[in-house]
Amino acid sequence: MTIRFLLPLAYAAALAAQHSDTALKNPFQSPDDRARGGAFYRSQCASCHGIDGKGGASGPNLSTGNFRHASNDEGVFRVITKGVAGTAMPGFSMNGREIWQIVSFIRGLSASRAVNVTGDATAGRQLFTANGCINCHWLNGAGAARGLDLSAIATRLTPAEMHTALTDPSAEVAPEYWTWQATTTDGKTLRGQRFNEDTFSLQILDTAGLLRSVIKADLREQSLDHRSPMPSFRDKLNEQQLNNLVAYLATLQGAAK
Amino acid sequence: MRSGTPLRNAAARARNASSRETKPAGSLLAAHNADCRPVKSGAGIRQMKFAIFLLAAALSAQDANWTTYHGNYSSTHHSALTQITPANAKNLELKWTFQAQSLEKFEATPLVVDGVMYLTEAPNTVVALDAATGREFWIYEHKNPDVTYPCCGKINRGLAIRENTLYMGTLDGKLIAIDAITGQLRWEKVVVDFKEGYALTHAPLIIKDKVLMGTAGGELGIRGFLAAFDAKTGKEIWKFKTIPEPGEPGHETWHNDAWKHGGGPIWLTGSYDPALNLTYWGVGNAGPDWNAKVRPGDNLYTSSVIALDADTGKLKWHFQFTPHDEWDWDSVQTPVLVDRVWRGRPRKLLLWANRNGFFYLIDRATGEFLQGTPFVKLDWATGLDDKGRPVRVAGKVPTPQGTVIYPGVQGGTNWFAPSYSPKTDLFYLNVWDDYSGTYFAWDQEYERGKWYAGGGIKADVQSVRRDRLARRDPKSGYGAVRALNPSTGAKVWEYKMTDVSEGGIVTTAANVLFSGNREGHFFALDATNGNLLWNIYLGGQTAASPMTYLVNGKQRVTIAVGHTLYTFGLRE
């Protein structure tokens, strides 16, 4: 009964707040709302999505600001109330205000990322070009896929995490960037990035930049190197230059939403 | 109408005339024919005679059908069908598919009765299909409220059938009875107030004139139960509460008021021994899952098997696999009933590969613990004492900062079906081996209908495969179909996979084992040695148990993968 009564109220409040955009705006975004949302998050969401929002055994990372099943606050609200079909995500029975407060908290997880940037983004951009980052990375529609797509990197990494990624790139490497290597039964060496794998085959991006199907029965041995193929810039750039590069990366927010 | 069909159904009727009352299919077989119309009494004598001839010459109708969630009361997931063999399995081909409109996880195993397949499309749509072609006879849609309270997806695992009535539990806490011929609702009964966090997800079990149904909700602070209902009317006959109340035996294993939200869900169908008249059910985790300091004690009957008198619901015995469970290791696995010699003596055994990583042998008449051996890597216990109680390792508990523990939260195995084959005398299961989870605990207050887990899990191996691309670290464990010697628990062979599996297993008297996996493969193994006989990539994740049946005299094998049900048979 409570849910039925309060949900329309919350929607009405959101509707009143909207302007030209047709998406509902979150009417509960005060610091107090966010704090309450954090409390709800910890009791209702953290088991699956992690206490830090970075994902758990059954729920994905919510701290990037990008959501697979939602493109705006209204979408996040909908996912929380309706769940996601085919996944472990159920719909939740909280009232509308509580759900908007959770939306505020989740949004805050990514909004806090682009803070404490001290470098010069313009100088950072020049360093980005001069150091050939685009030879491995993808940026706004061009580049290479050997490294992370940087187009929206500011939504995925904090400035501190960017700094670590530049100075100690092997500290944390996503599985798709591990270097895969194998020897075939007829003695050839194969190398590349492992895009996908099952019991029988692998789907590889090889060092020549081609997508390849690899049948495991044709392999004598294979291995994964968990280190990043990216060089460390710890000794190549000084601290100011690193900060400038980070400041530039922190401007890469992806397409405007 | 195809030739042969009426005769086969006549065979079924003939069999029914002499069938034992305790067979779940005994009475229902009488009620069907391939036209999906009720069978009138007094079928032609000549037809009957021929049917008896057929029966003597071939398989029983019970063997041809798949009439309960687990295929038989012993839950061996073993079929007497022998047309598909290790020699010809390479000739398996797709016969038909059924595409569910639901995008929810497809965890159901269908029933087949005399050419009609009955299945649930998640969460609570019932479909009757032509088992020969996959075409629908009828569809019954149960409408749930917008908000229901399943922990882990809006799912359903299947149906029960008795005479011409199908039974299903729903997410909104109802047991419903549907006419198997017309697809019309006979009755519905509110079993529990779902807004308290309850959900009915497992396939009911028919015993005599009763329908047995339990409830999920172990993450929402419920108090679990198993109840029996009159199959004709839905009237409750008995109810066993998995969390004993003050004054009841077992309540002394609870302290404070923790029992009030103590969990103990039942979300997988149990088994039945007609000779002992005992029904066996696995009970799930205690609540809250991970913040166990608020519920000191053993917390009976959570993470246990209970053996109940099928007529009265009285507890005959129980065995708690994981006293004071702090890891969410529901004992919601399939109770496999096997009669075999153990240490020189014929025993009525219960074989149980538990989520906690131990494989148990229990005397199912008395509940006596006979033996327990680890079947996967585990580090939370050094072993079991002579009563079967785990000898725990200090510090291997969830903490605010997180503790790495083997196995991870999905355990060494889980709800997907294992199998026992009397032909090979092996126990088969899907294992998740050599993987860990990081277990967190934090304080949490109970609120009605809200999540009440008191912690969380991080792991390299996801509980639910979220990502479409699989890039697992081989160091983070693996999945395997494994054959165990039931006497010793020792591994006889394994079929290793890159990813873990949530697929169940069915074996046949021809020594063929079928299973599917998360990678999207459905395959046949030689049950004697684990050799791959046949494999097909179906592209979706399997989180269901396969089954096999006979239609028009031809063996079929069926599995749910992704959002589709696939049925295979031999190329002709």
mmCIF file of N, CA and C in Angstrom, chain B residues 69-70 77 105-109 157 268 333-334 410 412-419 428-432 463 465 479-482 495 497 499-507 513-523 525 540-547 558-562:
data_model
loop_
_atom_site.group_PDB
_atom_site.id
_atom_site.type_symbol
_atom_site.label_atom_id
_atom_site.label_comp_id
_atom_site.label_asym_id
_atom_site.label_seq_id
_atom_site.Cartn_x
_atom_site.Cartn_y
_atom_site.Cartn_z
ATOM 1 N N TYR B 69 9.894 -33.347 -11.263
ATOM 2 C CA TYR B 69 11.027 -32.447 -11.523
ATOM 3 C C TYR B 69 12.341 -33.223 -11.618
ATOM 4 N N HIS B 70 12.532 -34.158 -10.673
ATOM 5 C CA HIS B 70 13.789 -34.909 -10.657
ATOM 6 C C HIS B 70 13.712 -36.189 -11.500
ATOM 7 N N HIS B 77 18.075 -38.715 -11.290
ATOM 8 C CA HIS B 77 18.271 -38.142 -12.624
ATOM 9 C C HIS B 77 18.897 -39.178 -13.544
ATOM 10 N N LYS B 105 15.667 -15.689 -16.280
ATOM 11 C CA LYS B 105 16.485 -16.892 -16.315
ATOM 12 C C LYS B 105 15.585 -18.127 -16.457
ATOM 13 N N PHE B 106 15.989 -19.023 -17.316
ATOM 14 C CA PHE B 106 15.199 -20.217 -17.650
ATOM 15 C C PHE B 106 15.755 -21.390 -16.847
ATOM 16 N N GLU B 107 15.232 -21.568 -15.634
ATOM 17 C CA GLU B 107 15.793 -22.590 -14.736
ATOM 18 C C GLU B 107 14.917 -23.840 -14.658
ATOM 19 N N ALA B 108 13.882 -23.886 -15.482
ATOM 20 C CA ALA B 108 12.917 -24.976 -15.353
ATOM 21 C C ALA B 108 13.375 -26.248 -16.060
ATOM 22 N N THR B 109 12.987 -27.367 -15.478
ATOM 23 C CA THR B 109 13.072 -28.662 -16.149
ATOM 24 C C THR B 109 11.634 -29.096 -16.430
ATOM 25 N N ARG B 157 11.283 -23.178 -11.190
ATOM 26 C CA ARG B 157 12.029 -24.365 -11.622
ATOM 27 C C ARG B 157 11.154 -25.478 -12.163
ATOM 28 N N LEU B 268 14.332 -25.987 -3.493
ATOM 29 C CA LEU B 268 14.542 -27.057 -4.472
ATOM 30 C C LEU B 268 13.721 -28.276 -4.041
ATOM 31 N N GLN B 333 20.499 -28.859 -2.165
ATOM 32 C CA GLN B 333 20.925 -29.723 -3.261
ATOM 33 C C GLN B 333 19.927 -30.872 -3.367
ATOM 34 N N THR B 334 20.100 -31.653 -4.423
ATOM 35 C CA THR B 334 19.159 -32.744 -4.677
ATOM 36 C C THR B 334 19.440 -33.920 -3.742
ATOM 37 N N GLN B 410 29.099 -19.748 -4.064
ATOM 38 C CA GLN B 410 28.249 -20.735 -4.741
ATOM 39 C C GLN B 410 28.588 -22.163 -4.341
ATOM 40 N N GLY B 412 30.858 -25.784 -3.537
ATOM 41 C CA GLY B 412 31.472 -26.788 -4.397
ATOM 42 C C GLY B 412 30.518 -27.266 -5.476
ATOM 43 N N THR B 413 29.232 -27.186 -5.172
ATOM 44 C CA THR B 413 28.174 -27.416 -6.146
ATOM 45 C C THR B 413 26.957 -26.698 -5.592
ATOM 46 N N ASN B 414 25.823 -26.772 -6.307
ATOM 47 C CA ASN B 414 24.665 -26.035 -5.811
ATOM 48 C C ASN B 414 23.392 -26.781 -6.188
ATOM 49 N N TRP B 415 22.382 -26.080 -6.635
ATOM 50 C CA TRP B 415 21.048 -26.670 -6.783
ATOM 51 C C TRP B 415 20.888 -27.509 -8.044
ATOM 52 N N PHE B 416 21.744 -27.283 -9.048
ATOM 53 C CA PHE B 416 21.601 -28.016 -10.307
ATOM 54 C C PHE B 416 21.830 -29.501 -10.039
ATOM 55 N N ALA B 417 21.111 -30.336 -10.805
ATOM 56 C CA ALA B 417 20.972 -31.740 -10.412
ATOM 57 C C ALA B 417 22.240 -32.554 -10.615
ATOM 58 N N PRO B 418 22.592 -33.383 -9.630
ATOM 59 C CA PRO B 418 23.569 -34.444 -9.850
ATOM 60 C C PRO B 418 22.838 -35.674 -10.376
ATOM 61 N N SER B 419 23.549 -36.752 -10.583
ATOM 62 C CA SER B 419 22.916 -37.990 -11.047
ATOM 63 C C SER B 419 23.635 -39.180 -10.431
ATOM 64 N N TYR B 428 27.454 -38.518 -10.185
ATOM 65 C CA TYR B 428 27.943 -37.481 -11.105
ATOM 66 C C TYR B 428 27.447 -36.111 -10.652
ATOM 67 N N LEU B 429 28.313 -35.114 -10.758
ATOM 68 C CA LEU B 429 27.871 -33.768 -10.390
ATOM 69 C C LEU B 429 28.719 -32.723 -11.100
ATOM 70 N N ASN B 430 28.160 -31.525 -11.172
ATOM 71 C CA ASN B 430 28.936 -30.388 -11.657
ATOM 72 C C ASN B 430 29.592 -29.716 -10.469
ATOM 73 N N VAL B 431 30.910 -29.615 -10.503
ATOM 74 C CA VAL B 431 31.647 -29.001 -9.393
ATOM 75 C C VAL B 431 32.202 -27.644 -9.811
ATOM 76 N N TRP B 432 32.336 -26.763 -8.823
ATOM 77 C CA TRP B 432 33.088 -25.517 -8.968
ATOM 78 C C TRP B 432 34.300 -25.709 -8.066
ATOM 79 N N SER B 463 28.868 -15.202 -9.332
ATOM 80 C CA SER B 463 27.739 -16.075 -9.000
ATOM 81 C C SER B 463 26.811 -16.223 -10.187
ATOM 82 N N ARG B 465 26.836 -15.284 -14.318
ATOM 83 C CA ARG B 465 27.725 -14.735 -15.350
ATOM 84 C C ARG B 465 27.071 -13.526 -15.966
ATOM 85 N N GLY B 479 35.326 -25.237 -13.703
ATOM 86 C CA GLY B 479 34.157 -26.095 -13.562
ATOM 87 C C GLY B 479 34.455 -27.455 -14.153
ATOM 88 N N ALA B 480 33.764 -28.478 -13.652
ATOM 89 C CA ALA B 480 33.943 -29.824 -14.202
ATOM 90 C C ALA B 480 32.713 -30.670 -13.923
ATOM 91 N N VAL B 481 32.410 -31.538 -14.869
ATOM 92 C CA VAL B 481 31.515 -32.655 -14.580
ATOM 93 C C VAL B 481 32.400 -33.731 -13.980
ATOM 94 N N ARG B 482 32.034 -34.189 -12.814
ATOM 95 C CA ARG B 482 32.917 -35.115 -12.113
ATOM 96 C C ARG B 482 32.140 -36.367 -11.711
ATOM 97 N N TYR B 495 35.375 -34.250 -16.436
ATOM 98 C CA TYR B 495 35.356 -33.544 -17.712
ATOM 99 C C TYR B 495 35.488 -32.062 -17.371
ATOM 100 N N MET B 497 36.010 -28.059 -17.684
ATOM 101 C CA MET B 497 35.551 -26.967 -18.544
ATOM 102 C C MET B 497 36.291 -25.690 -18.167
ATOM 103 N N ASP B 499 34.917 -22.627 -17.939
ATOM 104 C CA ASP B 499 34.071 -21.868 -17.026
ATOM 105 C C ASP B 499 33.335 -22.838 -16.096
ATOM 106 N N VAL B 500 32.777 -22.300 -15.031
ATOM 107 C CA VAL B 500 31.943 -23.107 -14.145
ATOM 108 C C VAL B 500 30.583 -23.324 -14.797
ATOM 109 N N SER B 501 29.804 -24.231 -14.238
ATOM 110 C CA SER B 501 28.536 -24.610 -14.850
ATOM 111 C C SER B 501 27.413 -24.564 -13.833
ATOM 112 N N GLU B 502 26.245 -24.134 -14.288
ATOM 113 C CA GLU B 502 25.025 -24.249 -13.483
ATOM 114 C C GLU B 502 24.062 -25.226 -14.129
ATOM 115 N N GLY B 503 24.590 -26.135 -14.916
ATOM 116 C CA GLY B 503 23.773 -27.121 -15.601
ATOM 117 C C GLY B 503 23.686 -28.388 -14.763
ATOM 118 N N GLY B 504 22.517 -28.972 -14.736
ATOM 119 C CA GLY B 504 22.362 -30.256 -14.081
ATOM 120 C C GLY B 504 22.775 -31.388 -15.004
ATOM 121 N N ILE B 505 22.563 -32.607 -14.526
ATOM 122 C CA ILE B 505 23.028 -33.797 -15.237
ATOM 123 C C ILE B 505 21.896 -34.808 -15.312
ATOM 124 N N VAL B 506 21.801 -35.495 -16.459
ATOM 125 C CA VAL B 506 20.979 -36.695 -16.534
ATOM 126 C C VAL B 506 21.851 -37.805 -17.125
ATOM 127 N N THR B 507 21.730 -39.007 -16.562
ATOM 128 C CA THR B 507 22.425 -40.162 -17.132
ATOM 129 C C THR B 507 21.387 -41.171 -17.601
ATOM 130 N N LEU B 513 25.803 -39.573 -20.508
ATOM 131 C CA LEU B 513 25.557 -38.481 -19.556
ATOM 132 C C LEU B 513 25.359 -37.204 -20.355
ATOM 133 N N PHE B 514 24.293 -36.466 -20.054
ATOM 134 C CA PHE B 514 24.049 -35.177 -20.705
ATOM 135 C C PHE B 514 24.184 -34.046 -19.690
ATOM 136 N N SER B 515 24.800 -32.955 -20.127
ATOM 137 C CA SER B 515 24.830 -31.763 -19.289
ATOM 138 C C SER B 515 25.050 -30.545 -20.189
ATOM 139 N N GLY B 516 24.726 -29.382 -19.637
ATOM 140 C CA GLY B 516 24.989 -28.124 -20.336
ATOM 141 C C GLY B 516 25.792 -27.231 -19.421
ATOM 142 N N ASN B 517 26.290 -26.103 -19.951
ATOM 143 C CA ASN B 517 27.087 -25.241 -19.085
ATOM 144 C C ASN B 517 26.888 -23.758 -19.385
ATOM 145 N N ARG B 518 27.553 -22.959 -18.601
ATOM 146 C CA ARG B 518 27.455 -21.518 -18.700
ATOM 147 C C ARG B 518 28.031 -20.996 -20.017
ATOM 148 N N GLU B 519 28.966 -21.746 -20.559
ATOM 149 C CA GLU B 519 29.596 -21.318 -21.810
ATOM 150 C C GLU B 519 28.621 -21.357 -22.972
ATOM 151 N N GLY B 520 27.571 -22.167 -22.839
ATOM 152 C CA GLY B 520 26.601 -22.293 -23.920
ATOM 153 C C GLY B 520 26.668 -23.629 -24.630
ATOM 154 N N HIS B 521 27.457 -24.549 -24.109
ATOM 155 C CA HIS B 521 27.562 -25.872 -24.716
ATOM 156 C C HIS B 521 26.576 -26.837 -24.060
ATOM 157 N N PHE B 522 26.041 -27.717 -24.883
ATOM 158 C CA PHE B 522 25.271 -28.862 -24.391
ATOM 159 C C PHE B 522 25.967 -30.092 -24.949
ATOM 160 N N PHE B 523 26.178 -31.105 -24.107
ATOM 161 C CA PHE B 523 27.071 -32.171 -24.541
ATOM 162 C C PHE B 523 26.686 -33.511 -23.944
ATOM 163 N N LEU B 525 28.516 -37.110 -22.590
ATOM 164 C CA LEU B 525 29.754 -37.778 -22.188
ATOM 165 C C LEU B 525 29.498 -39.269 -22.037
ATOM 166 N N GLY B 540 23.775 -19.705 -25.368
ATOM 167 C CA GLY B 540 23.250 -19.052 -24.168
ATOM 168 C C GLY B 540 23.716 -19.799 -22.936
ATOM 169 N N GLN B 541 23.479 -19.208 -21.786
ATOM 170 C CA GLN B 541 23.903 -19.875 -20.563
ATOM 171 C C GLN B 541 22.868 -20.908 -20.128
ATOM 172 N N THR B 542 23.358 -22.038 -19.653
ATOM 173 C CA THR B 542 22.471 -23.028 -19.060
ATOM 174 C C THR B 542 22.454 -22.854 -17.547
ATOM 175 N N ALA B 543 21.260 -22.759 -16.988
ATOM 176 C CA ALA B 543 21.091 -22.782 -15.534
ATOM 177 C C ALA B 543 19.862 -23.635 -15.267
ATOM 178 N N ALA B 544 19.938 -24.882 -15.670
ATOM 179 C CA ALA B 544 18.805 -25.800 -15.564
ATOM 180 C C ALA B 544 19.342 -27.218 -15.706
ATOM 181 N N SER B 545 18.481 -28.176 -15.375
ATOM 182 C CA SER B 545 18.869 -29.575 -15.479
ATOM 183 C C SER B 545 18.173 -30.212 -16.677
ATOM 184 N N PRO B 546 18.892 -31.011 -17.459
ATOM 185 C CA PRO B 546 18.288 -31.643 -18.632
ATOM 186 C C PRO B 546 17.412 -32.829 -18.232
ATOM 187 N N MET B 547 16.594 -33.287 -19.165
ATOM 188 C CA MET B 547 15.780 -34.487 -18.948
ATOM 189 C C MET B 547 15.672 -35.229 -20.272
ATOM 190 N N THR B 558 16.218 -32.974 -23.592
ATOM 191 C CA THR B 558 15.774 -31.576 -23.593
ATOM 192 C C THR B 558 16.532 -30.777 -22.545
ATOM 193 N N ILE B 559 16.876 -29.550 -22.910
ATOM 194 C CA ILE B 559 17.596 -28.662 -21.981
ATOM 195 C C ILE B 559 17.189 -27.214 -22.251
ATOM 196 N N ALA B 560 17.100 -26.416 -21.189
ATOM 197 C CA ALA B 560 16.872 -24.974 -21.333
ATOM 198 C C ALA B 560 18.224 -24.263 -21.383
ATOM 199 N N VAL B 561 18.400 -23.446 -22.413
ATOM 200 C CA VAL B 561 19.646 -22.692 -22.589
ATOM 201 C C VAL B 561 19.278 -21.270 -22.992
ATOM 202 N N GLY B 562 19.820 -20.293 -22.287
ATOM 203 C CA GLY B 562 19.429 -18.922 -22.590
ATOM 204 C C GLY B 562 17.945 -18.761 -22.358
#
